[in-house]
PDB file of C-alpha atoms and ligand atoms in Angstrom:
ATOM      1  CA  MET A   1      17.809   0.128   5.073  1.00 82.00           C
ATOM      2  CA  ASN A   2      18.078   3.366   3.188  1.00 92.00           C
ATOM      3  CA  LEU A   3      15.901   4.236   0.164  1.00 96.00           C
ATOM      4  CA  LYS A   4      19.036   4.802  -1.874  1.00 95.00           C
ATOM      5  CA  ASP A   5      20.200   1.227  -1.229  1.00 93.00           C
ATOM      6  CA  LEU A   6      17.072  -0.380  -2.694  1.00 93.00           C
ATOM      7  CA  GLN A   7      17.801  -2.490  -5.752  1.00 88.00           C
ATOM      8  CA  ASN A   8      14.222  -2.764  -6.984  1.00 89.00           C
ATOM      9  CA  GLU A   9      14.748  -5.882  -9.006  1.00 92.00           C
ATOM     10  CA  TRP A  10      10.964  -6.319  -9.296  1.00 97.00           C
ATOM     11  CA  ILE A  11      10.755  -4.130 -12.390  1.00 96.00           C
ATOM     12  CA  LYS A  12      12.943  -6.624 -14.271  1.00 95.00           C
ATOM     13  CA  ASP A  13      10.075  -9.118 -14.178  1.00 96.00           C
ATOM     14  CA  PHE A  14       8.227  -6.817 -16.577  1.00 97.00           C
ATOM     15  CA  ALA A  15       9.110  -6.090 -20.162  1.00 94.00           C
ATOM     16  CA  GLN A  16      10.182  -2.488 -20.527  1.00 92.00           C
ATOM     17  CA  PRO A  17       8.764   0.031 -20.797  1.00 97.00           C
ATOM     18  CA  MET A  18       6.332  -1.398 -18.276  1.00 98.00           C
ATOM     19  CA  MET A  19       2.817  -0.498 -19.386  1.00 98.00           C
ATOM     20  CA  ILE A  20      -0.208  -0.483 -17.086  1.00 99.00           C
ATOM     21  CA  ALA A  21      -3.632   0.169 -18.609  1.00 99.00           C
ATOM     22  CA  GLY A  22      -7.271  -0.104 -17.670  1.00 99.00           C
ATOM     23  CA  PRO A  23     -10.167   2.092 -16.642  1.00 98.00           C
ATOM     24  CA  CYS A  24     -10.017   4.937 -14.156  1.00 98.00           C
ATOM     25  CA  SER A  25     -12.823   3.147 -12.280  1.00 98.00           C
ATOM     26  CA  ALA A  26     -14.183  -0.353 -12.269  1.00 98.00           C
ATOM     27  CA  GLU A  27     -17.847   0.116 -13.231  1.00 98.00           C
ATOM     28  CA  SER A  28     -19.210  -3.328 -14.024  1.00 98.00           C
ATOM     29  CA  GLU A  29     -17.930  -6.797 -14.687  1.00 98.00           C
ATOM     30  CA  ALA A  30     -18.826  -6.406 -18.354  1.00 98.00           C
ATOM     31  CA  GLN A  31     -16.911  -3.117 -18.687  1.00 98.00           C
ATOM     32  CA  MET A  32     -13.842  -4.630 -17.008  1.00 98.00           C
ATOM     33  CA  LEU A  33     -13.834  -7.817 -19.076  1.00 99.00           C
ATOM     34  CA  GLU A  34     -14.487  -6.028 -22.348  1.00 98.00           C
ATOM     35  CA  THR A  35     -11.702  -3.537 -21.714  1.00 99.00           C
ATOM     36  CA  ALA A  36      -9.298  -6.353 -20.795  1.00 99.00           C
ATOM     37  CA  ARG A  37     -10.300  -8.481 -23.790  1.00 99.00           C
ATOM     38  CA  ARG A  38      -9.840  -5.628 -26.234  1.00 98.00           C
ATOM     39  CA  ILE A  39      -6.442  -4.660 -24.793  1.00 98.00           C
ATOM     40  CA  LYS A  40      -5.390  -8.298 -25.152  1.00 98.00           C
ATOM     41  CA  GLU A  41      -6.685  -8.499 -28.715  1.00 98.00           C
ATOM     42  CA  THR A  42      -4.521  -5.575 -29.820  1.00 98.00           C
ATOM     43  CA  ASN A  43      -1.416  -7.601 -28.842  1.00 98.00           C
ATOM     44  CA  ALA A  44       0.027  -4.434 -27.317  1.00 98.00           C
ATOM     45  CA  GLN A  45       2.591  -5.154 -24.651  1.00 97.00           C
ATOM     46  CA  VAL A  46       0.534  -4.404 -21.531  1.00 98.00           C
ATOM     47  CA  PRO A  47       1.230  -6.813 -18.683  1.00 98.00           C
ATOM     48  CA  VAL A  48      -0.753  -5.014 -15.970  1.00 98.00           C
ATOM     49  CA  PHE A  49      -4.450  -4.085 -15.838  1.00 99.00           C
ATOM     50  CA  ARG A  50      -5.449  -1.192 -13.574  1.00 99.00           C
ATOM     51  CA  ALA A  51      -8.830  -0.189 -12.174  1.00 98.00           C
ATOM     52  CA  GLY A  52      -9.889   2.023  -9.280  1.00 98.00           C
ATOM     53  CA  ILE A  53     -12.218   0.251  -6.869  1.00 98.00           C
ATOM     54  CA  TRP A  54     -12.370   2.963  -4.211  1.00 98.00           C
ATOM     55  CA  LYS A  55     -12.342   6.378  -5.885  1.00 97.00           C
ATOM     56  CA  PRO A  56     -11.080   9.523  -4.167  1.00 93.00           C
ATOM     57  CA  ARG A  57     -13.471  12.049  -5.724  1.00 92.00           C
ATOM     58  CA  THR A  58     -12.998  15.732  -5.113  1.00 91.00           C
ATOM     59  CA  LYS A  59     -16.669  16.331  -4.271  1.00 92.00           C
ATOM     60  CA  PRO A  60     -19.085  14.146  -2.307  1.00 94.00           C
ATOM     61  CA  ASN A  61     -22.347  12.618  -3.530  1.00 92.00           C
ATOM     62  CA  GLY A  62     -20.924  11.402  -6.810  1.00 92.00           C
ATOM     63  CA  PHE A  63     -19.672   7.988  -7.816  1.00 96.00           C
ATOM     64  CA  GLU A  64     -17.121   6.896  -5.217  1.00 96.00           C
ATOM     65  CA  GLY A  65     -16.186   3.507  -6.594  1.00 98.00           C
ATOM     66  CA  VAL A  66     -17.925   0.148  -6.679  1.00 98.00           C
ATOM     67  CA  GLY A  67     -16.045  -1.130  -3.611  1.00 98.00           C
ATOM     68  CA  VAL A  68     -15.000  -4.691  -2.860  1.00 98.00           C
ATOM     69  CA  ILE A  69     -17.147  -6.310  -5.551  1.00 98.00           C
ATOM     70  CA  GLY A  70     -14.751  -4.775  -8.076  1.00 98.00           C
ATOM     71  CA  LEU A  71     -11.975  -6.930  -6.649  1.00 98.00           C
ATOM     72  CA  ASN A  72     -13.817  -9.979  -7.999  1.00 98.00           C
ATOM     73  CA  TRP A  73     -13.833  -8.405 -11.445  1.00 98.00           C
ATOM     74  CA  LEU A  74     -10.090  -7.742 -11.226  1.00 98.00           C
ATOM     75  CA  LYS A  75      -9.635 -11.406 -10.322  1.00 98.00           C
ATOM     76  CA  LYS A  76     -11.619 -12.436 -13.397  1.00 98.00           C
ATOM     77  CA  VAL A  77      -9.491 -10.164 -15.582  1.00 98.00           C
ATOM     78  CA  LYS A  78      -6.437 -11.956 -14.226  1.00 98.00           C
ATOM     79  CA  GLU A  79      -7.897 -15.442 -14.689  1.00 98.00           C
ATOM     80  CA  GLU A  80      -9.401 -14.913 -18.139  1.00 98.00           C
ATOM     81  CA  TYR A  81      -6.752 -12.734 -19.773  1.00 98.00           C
ATOM     82  CA  GLY A  82      -3.582 -13.328 -17.780  1.00 98.00           C
ATOM     83  CA  PHE A  83      -2.987  -9.737 -16.718  1.00 98.00           C
ATOM     84  CA  LYS A  84      -1.357  -8.831 -13.456  1.00 98.00           C
ATOM     85  CA  THR A  85      -3.682  -6.439 -11.638  1.00 98.00           C
ATOM     86  CA  ALA A  86      -3.319  -3.088  -9.887  1.00 99.00           C
ATOM     87  CA  THR A  87      -5.577  -0.901  -7.772  1.00 98.00           C
ATOM     88  CA  GLU A  88      -5.418   2.104  -5.457  1.00 98.00           C
ATOM     89  CA  VAL A  89      -5.514   1.682  -1.688  1.00 98.00           C
ATOM     90  CA  ALA A  90      -6.228   4.575   0.646  1.00 98.00           C
ATOM     91  CA  ASN A  91      -6.578   2.955   4.056  1.00 98.00           C
ATOM     92  CA  ALA A  92      -5.773  -0.258   5.931  1.00 98.00           C
ATOM     93  CA  HIS A  93      -9.181  -1.769   5.145  1.00 98.00           C
ATOM     94  CA  HIS A  94      -8.486  -1.368   1.420  1.00 98.00           C
ATOM     95  CA  VAL A  95      -5.085  -2.997   1.849  1.00 98.00           C
ATOM     96  CA  PHE A  96      -6.481  -6.051   3.625  1.00 98.00           C
ATOM     97  CA  ALA A  97      -9.236  -6.485   1.030  1.00 98.00           C
ATOM     98  CA  ALA A  98      -6.794  -6.127  -1.874  1.00 98.00           C
ATOM     99  CA  LEU A  99      -4.333  -8.584  -0.317  1.00 98.00           C
ATOM    100  CA  GLU A 100      -7.148 -11.054   0.246  1.00 98.00           C
ATOM    101  CA  ALA A 101      -8.182 -10.726  -3.410  1.00 98.00           C
ATOM    102  CA  ASP A 102      -4.592 -11.243  -4.542  1.00 98.00           C
ATOM    103  CA  VAL A 103      -4.193  -7.928  -6.374  1.00 98.00           C
ATOM    104  CA  ASP A 104      -0.604  -7.893  -7.643  1.00 98.00           C
ATOM    105  CA  ILE A 105       0.293  -4.216  -7.437  1.00 98.00           C
ATOM    106  CA  LEU A 106      -1.073  -1.553  -5.113  1.00 99.00           C
ATOM    107  CA  TRP A 107      -0.710   2.159  -5.602  1.00 98.00           C
ATOM    108  CA  ILE A 108      -1.073   5.067  -3.218  1.00 98.00           C
ATOM    109  CA  GLY A 109      -3.009   7.929  -4.805  1.00 98.00           C
ATOM    110  CA  ALA A 110      -1.942  11.545  -4.969  1.00 98.00           C
ATOM    111  CA  ARG A 111      -4.448  12.595  -2.312  1.00 98.00           C
ATOM    112  CA  SER A 112      -3.126   9.981   0.090  1.00 98.00           C
ATOM    113  CA  THR A 113       0.589  10.615  -0.394  1.00 98.00           C
ATOM    114  CA  VAL A 114       0.078  14.035   1.221  1.00 98.00           C
ATOM    115  CA  ASN A 115      -1.134  12.505   4.471  1.00 98.00           C
ATOM    116  CA  PRO A 116       1.503  10.918   6.707  1.00 98.00           C
ATOM    117  CA  PHE A 117      -1.147   9.239   8.907  1.00 98.00           C
ATOM    118  CA  THR A 118      -2.714   7.594   5.874  1.00 98.00           C
ATOM    119  CA  VAL A 119       0.587   6.449   4.459  1.00 98.00           C
ATOM    120  CA  GLN A 120       1.706   5.114   7.827  1.00 98.00           C
ATOM    121  CA  GLU A 121      -1.545   3.167   8.203  1.00 98.00           C
ATOM    122  CA  ILE A 122      -1.183   1.670   4.722  1.00 99.00           C
ATOM    123  CA  ALA A 123       2.472   0.831   5.316  1.00 98.00           C
ATOM    124  CA  GLN A 124       1.669  -0.937   8.585  1.00 98.00           C
ATOM    125  CA  ALA A 125      -1.148  -2.918   6.959  1.00 98.00           C
ATOM    126  CA  LEU A 126       1.338  -4.083   4.328  1.00 98.00           C
ATOM    127  CA  ARG A 127       3.984  -5.161   6.802  1.00 98.00           C
ATOM    128  CA  GLY A 128       5.184  -8.711   6.214  1.00 97.00           C
ATOM    129  CA  THR A 129       4.076  -8.793   2.563  1.00 97.00           C
ATOM    130  CA  ASN A 130       6.267  -8.351  -0.468  1.00 91.00           C
ATOM    131  CA  LYS A 131       3.726  -6.426  -2.505  1.00 98.00           C
ATOM    132  CA  ILE A 132       4.829  -4.079  -5.220  1.00 98.00           C
ATOM    133  CA  VAL A 133       3.707  -0.621  -4.121  1.00 98.00           C
ATOM    134  CA  LEU A 134       3.717   2.384  -6.421  1.00 99.00           C
ATOM    135  CA  VAL A 135       3.526   5.808  -4.811  1.00 99.00           C
ATOM    136  CA  LYS A 136       1.998   8.632  -6.805  1.00 99.00           C
ATOM    137  CA  ASN A 137       3.431  12.071  -6.257  1.00 98.00           C
ATOM    138  CA  PRO A 138       1.439  14.149  -3.754  1.00 98.00           C
ATOM    139  CA  VAL A 139      -1.101  16.523  -5.325  1.00 98.00           C
ATOM    140  CA  ASN A 140       0.991  19.468  -4.159  1.00 98.00           C
ATOM    141  CA  PRO A 141       4.527  20.022  -5.446  1.00 97.00           C
ATOM    142  CA  ASP A 142       6.370  18.763  -2.378  1.00 97.00           C
ATOM    143  CA  LEU A 143       9.256  16.400  -2.994  1.00 98.00           C
ATOM    144  CA  ALA A 144       9.803  15.707   0.718  1.00 98.00           C
ATOM    145  CA  LEU A 145       6.263  14.334   1.158  1.00 98.00           C
ATOM    146  CA  TRP A 146       6.791  12.010  -1.790  1.00 98.00           C
ATOM    147  CA  ILE A 147      10.079  10.737  -0.394  1.00 98.00           C
ATOM    148  CA  GLY A 148       8.636  10.559   3.118  1.00 98.00           C
ATOM    149  CA  ALA A 149       5.844   8.259   1.922  1.00 98.00           C
ATOM    150  CA  LEU A 150       8.413   5.873   0.449  1.00 98.00           C
ATOM    151  CA  GLU A 151      10.427   5.989   3.662  1.00 98.00           C
ATOM    152  CA  ARG A 152       7.333   5.056   5.672  1.00 98.00           C
ATOM    153  CA  LEU A 153       6.767   2.013   3.442  1.00 98.00           C
ATOM    154  CA  LEU A 154      10.409   1.018   3.638  1.00 98.00           C
ATOM    155  CA  GLY A 155      10.249   1.469   7.409  1.00 98.00           C
ATOM    156  CA  GLN A 156       7.667  -1.336   7.490  1.00 98.00           C
ATOM    157  CA  GLY A 157       9.846  -3.608   5.383  1.00 97.00           C
ATOM    158  CA  ILE A 158       8.186  -2.935   2.005  1.00 97.00           C
ATOM    159  CA  THR A 159      11.032  -3.002  -0.487  1.00 97.00           C
ATOM    160  CA  ASN A 160       9.328  -3.491  -3.876  1.00 98.00           C
ATOM    161  CA  LEU A 161       8.750   0.196  -4.474  1.00 98.00           C
ATOM    162  CA  GLY A 162       8.192   2.427  -7.460  1.00 98.00           C
ATOM    163  CA  VAL A 163       6.779   5.871  -8.120  1.00 98.00           C
ATOM    164  CA  ILE A 164       4.219   7.357 -10.471  1.00 99.00           C
ATOM    165  CA  HIS A 165       4.508  10.918 -11.719  1.00 98.00           C
ATOM    166  CA  ARG A 166       0.917  12.160 -12.218  1.00 98.00           C
ATOM    167  CA  GLY A 167       1.473  15.913 -12.163  1.00 98.00           C
ATOM    168  CA  PHE A 168       0.745  18.537  -9.512  1.00 98.00           C
ATOM    169  CA  SER A 169      -2.316  20.640  -8.743  1.00 97.00           C
ATOM    170  CA  THR A 170      -2.253  24.279  -9.612  1.00 94.00           C
ATOM    171  CA  TYR A 171      -4.844  27.009  -9.327  1.00 94.00           C
ATOM    172  CA  GLN A 172      -3.616  28.560 -12.537  1.00 92.00           C
ATOM    173  CA  LYS A 173      -5.302  27.477 -15.739  1.00 89.00           C
ATOM    174  CA  THR A 174      -2.751  25.703 -17.883  1.00 93.00           C
ATOM    175  CA  LYS A 175      -3.057  23.294 -20.754  1.00 95.00           C
ATOM    176  CA  TYR A 176      -2.580  20.481 -18.241  1.00 97.00           C
ATOM    177  CA  ARG A 177      -5.062  19.187 -15.708  1.00 97.00           C
ATOM    178  CA  ASN A 178      -2.092  18.670 -13.394  1.00 98.00           C
ATOM    179  CA  ASN A 179       1.114  20.467 -14.165  1.00 98.00           C
ATOM    180  CA  PRO A 180       3.951  18.015 -14.853  1.00 98.00           C
ATOM    181  CA  ASN A 181       6.582  20.140 -13.064  1.00 98.00           C
ATOM    182  CA  TRP A 182       9.199  17.883 -14.625  1.00 98.00           C
ATOM    183  CA  GLN A 183      11.938  19.322 -12.445  1.00 98.00           C
ATOM    184  CA  ILE A 184      10.441  17.854  -9.261  1.00 98.00           C
ATOM    185  CA  ALA A 185      10.205  14.392 -10.770  1.00 97.00           C
ATOM    186  CA  LEU A 186      13.692  14.677 -12.222  1.00 97.00           C
ATOM    187  CA  ASP A 187      15.052  15.764  -8.843  1.00 98.00           C
ATOM    188  CA  PHE A 188      13.457  12.650  -7.414  1.00 98.00           C
ATOM    189  CA  LYS A 189      14.992  10.577 -10.179  1.00 97.00           C
ATOM    190  CA  SER A 190      18.475  11.945  -9.647  1.00 97.00           C
ATOM    191  CA  GLN A 191      18.300  11.309  -5.890  1.00 97.00           C
ATOM    192  CA  PHE A 192      16.879   7.789  -6.283  1.00 97.00           C
ATOM    193  CA  PRO A 193      17.962   6.484  -9.677  1.00 95.00           C
ATOM    194  CA  ASN A 194      17.210   2.879  -8.680  1.00 95.00           C
ATOM    195  CA  ILE A 195      13.554   3.458  -7.880  1.00 97.00           C
ATOM    196  CA  PRO A 196      11.453   2.708 -10.972  1.00 97.00           C
ATOM    197  CA  MET A 197       9.504   5.710 -12.198  1.00 98.00           C
ATOM    198  CA  LEU A 198       6.363   5.525 -14.297  1.00 98.00           C
ATOM    199  CA  ILE A 199       4.517   8.356 -16.000  1.00 98.00           C
ATOM    200  CA  ASP A 200       0.746   8.854 -15.669  1.00 99.00           C
ATOM    201  CA  PRO A 201      -0.028  11.005 -18.703  1.00 99.00           C
ATOM    202  CA  SER A 202      -3.784  10.608 -18.178  1.00 98.00           C
ATOM    203  CA  HIS A 203      -3.932  12.616 -14.960  1.00 98.00           C
ATOM    204  CA  ILE A 204      -1.312  15.094 -16.164  1.00 98.00           C
ATOM    205  CA  CYS A 205      -3.169  15.883 -19.392  1.00 98.00           C
ATOM    206  CA  GLY A 206      -6.803  15.528 -18.431  1.00 98.00           C
ATOM    207  CA  ASN A 207      -7.482  15.040 -22.136  1.00 98.00           C
ATOM    208  CA  ARG A 208      -6.709  12.545 -24.862  1.00 98.00           C
ATOM    209  CA  THR A 209      -4.591  14.638 -27.155  1.00 97.00           C
ATOM    210  CA  GLY A 210      -1.520  15.182 -25.005  1.00 97.00           C
ATOM    211  CA  LEU A 211      -1.027  11.604 -23.828  1.00 98.00           C
ATOM    212  CA  ALA A 212       1.441  10.410 -26.447  1.00 98.00           C
ATOM    213  CA  ASP A 213       3.728  13.446 -26.157  1.00 98.00           C
ATOM    214  CA  ILE A 214       3.918  13.304 -22.365  1.00 98.00           C
ATOM    215  CA  THR A 215       4.595   9.575 -22.427  1.00 98.00           C
ATOM    216  CA  GLN A 216       7.327  10.010 -25.030  1.00 98.00           C
ATOM    217  CA  GLU A 217       8.906  12.860 -23.078  1.00 98.00           C
ATOM    218  CA  ALA A 218       9.030  10.661 -19.978  1.00 98.00           C
ATOM    219  CA  LEU A 219      10.632   7.737 -21.791  1.00 97.00           C
ATOM    220  CA  ASN A 220      13.169  10.126 -23.294  1.00 97.00           C
ATOM    221  CA  VAL A 221      14.364  11.087 -19.818  1.00 96.00           C
ATOM    222  CA  GLY A 222      14.572   7.495 -18.610  1.00 96.00           C
ATOM    223  CA  TYR A 223      11.216   6.644 -17.058  1.00 97.00           C
ATOM    224  CA  GLN A 224      10.613   2.885 -17.051  1.00 97.00           C
ATOM    225  CA  GLY A 225       6.954   2.825 -18.001  1.00 98.00           C
ATOM    226  CA  ALA A 226       3.499   4.368 -18.011  1.00 98.00           C
ATOM    227  CA  ILE A 227       0.032   3.939 -16.537  1.00 99.00           C
ATOM    228  CA  ILE A 228      -2.630   4.996 -19.014  1.00 99.00           C
ATOM    229  CA  GLU A 229      -6.373   5.097 -18.385  1.00 99.00           C
ATOM    230  CA  THR A 230      -8.104   2.899 -20.948  1.00 99.00           C
ATOM    231  CA  HIS A 231     -11.833   2.219 -21.161  1.00 98.00           C
ATOM    232  CA  SER A 232     -14.073   0.198 -23.457  1.00 98.00           C
ATOM    233  CA  ASN A 233     -16.309   3.265 -23.947  1.00 98.00           C
ATOM    234  CA  PRO A 234     -14.408   6.340 -22.732  1.00 98.00           C
ATOM    235  CA  ASP A 235     -17.110   8.906 -23.465  1.00 98.00           C
ATOM    236  CA  GLU A 236     -19.468   7.111 -21.115  1.00 98.00           C
ATOM    237  CA  ALA A 237     -16.940   6.546 -18.305  1.00 98.00           C
ATOM    238  CA  TRP A 238     -18.171   7.238 -14.786  1.00 97.00           C
ATOM    239  CA  SER A 239     -14.971   9.111 -13.903  1.00 96.00           C
ATOM    240  CA  ASP A 240     -12.279  10.895 -15.907  1.00 97.00           C
ATOM    241  CA  ALA A 241     -14.186  10.432 -19.182  1.00 98.00           C
ATOM    242  CA  SER A 242     -12.315  13.171 -21.022  1.00 98.00           C
ATOM    243  CA  GLN A 243      -8.875  11.599 -20.643  1.00 98.00           C
ATOM    244  CA  GLN A 244      -9.580   7.907 -21.171  1.00 98.00           C
ATOM    245  CA  ILE A 245      -8.845   6.185 -24.465  1.00 99.00           C
ATOM    246  CA  THR A 246     -10.015   2.978 -26.102  1.00 99.00           C
ATOM    247  CA  PRO A 247      -7.821  -0.128 -26.106  1.00 99.00           C
ATOM    248  CA  GLU A 248      -7.264   0.345 -29.832  1.00 98.00           C
ATOM    249  CA  VAL A 249      -6.060   3.940 -29.405  1.00 98.00           C
ATOM    250  CA  LEU A 250      -3.834   2.771 -26.558  1.00 98.00           C
ATOM    251  CA  ALA A 251      -2.243   0.169 -28.819  1.00 98.00           C
ATOM    252  CA  GLU A 252      -1.568   2.814 -31.449  1.00 98.00           C
ATOM    253  CA  LEU A 253      -0.012   5.114 -28.847  1.00 98.00           C
ATOM    254  CA  ILE A 254       2.249   2.304 -27.621  1.00 98.00           C
ATOM    255  CA  GLY A 255       3.160   1.340 -31.164  1.00 97.00           C
ATOM    256  CA  ASN A 256       4.282   4.889 -31.929  1.00 98.00           C
ATOM    257  CA  LEU A 257       6.555   5.237 -28.890  1.00 97.00           C
ATOM    258  CA  LYS A 258      10.226   5.484 -29.620  1.00 95.00           C
ATOM    259  CA  VAL A 259      12.098   3.562 -26.979  1.00 87.00           C
ATOM    260  CA  ARG A 260      15.645   2.506 -26.282  1.00 67.00           C
ATOM    261  CA  ASN A 261      16.442  -1.047 -25.119  1.00 55.00           C
ATOM    262  CA  THR A 262      12.941  -2.173 -25.647  1.00 50.00           C
ATOM    263  CA  ASN A 263      11.008  -5.268 -26.381  1.00 48.00           C
ATOM    264  CA  LEU A 264       7.896  -3.384 -27.431  1.00 49.00           C
TER     265      LEU A 264
HETATM  266  C1  LIG B   1      -6.493   7.403 -10.570  1.00 50.63           C
HETATM  267  O1  LIG B   1      -5.440   6.833 -10.908  1.00 50.63           O
HETATM  268  O2  LIG B   1      -7.592   7.164 -11.099  1.00 50.63           O
HETATM  269  C2  LIG B   1      -6.424   8.489  -9.569  1.00 50.63           C
HETATM  270  C3  LIG B   1      -7.467   8.819  -8.802  1.00 50.63           C
HETATM  271  O3  LIG B   1      -5.252   9.081  -9.571  1.00 50.63           O
HETATM  272  P1  LIG B   1      -4.601  10.281  -8.731  1.00 50.63           P
HETATM  273  O4  LIG B   1      -4.417   9.761  -7.348  1.00 50.63           O
HETATM  274  O5  LIG B   1      -3.313  10.479  -9.464  1.00 50.63           O
HETATM  275  O6  LIG B   1      -5.522  11.466  -8.834  1.00 50.63           O
HETATM  276 MN1  LIG B   2      -8.605   8.661 -12.972  1.00 50.63          MN
END
């Protein structure tokens, strides 16, 4: 099958725009459950809870994720608050552990999308499942690598695919942590209009102030949703503290979005 022929009906199971929220990293059971509870209590339309369990940090010797114990916390979030769950996988071992723990959505991070060996390994580990897999753009502005990652997944029979636009690394100082380079994402979108595309304003902005504008801009050009880092106590977060927002601020952001054909 060809990527262009994919129908990607899976996105229709989610109200649109499809919102994913939760902390950059799972830190403790209490942090996970409090974040989930407070998102729920806002009544914002957020069907999916995200949390990184294995964290791809730029430098060694820092916090690199809580590991498999965090999968239990994701399970509790699902059981107690009814969220679907999502986490990043970066090797076959992660995939098997996440499948075992019944995580609903897996994503491939920007540092993994650049590596064909890694993507191939993940794709092969997923063979025979019908998981929803979201592929973040590679850190570098290379459309072919992004498409190639999707082709590797499709080659192993994974058909429930989507992409996340999280911006691209640049050595230049700009107001963004990762430059959105909208043209690359829009080129992707015009080549593969049936593949759902979500925006990740958190990793594009690297701060809290730009999130709403980037999200709105994405919806205006037809993105189907967003993944936004949300933490019960953002200032104290163990990773990406400067860009995370509270559940209450998230709800306000969602409430202010102007969307077409929505049930927000
Ligand atoms: C994340 O979502 O926390 C993350 C590490 O993202 P990225 O791969 O986009 O840097
Ligand atoms: Mn993060």
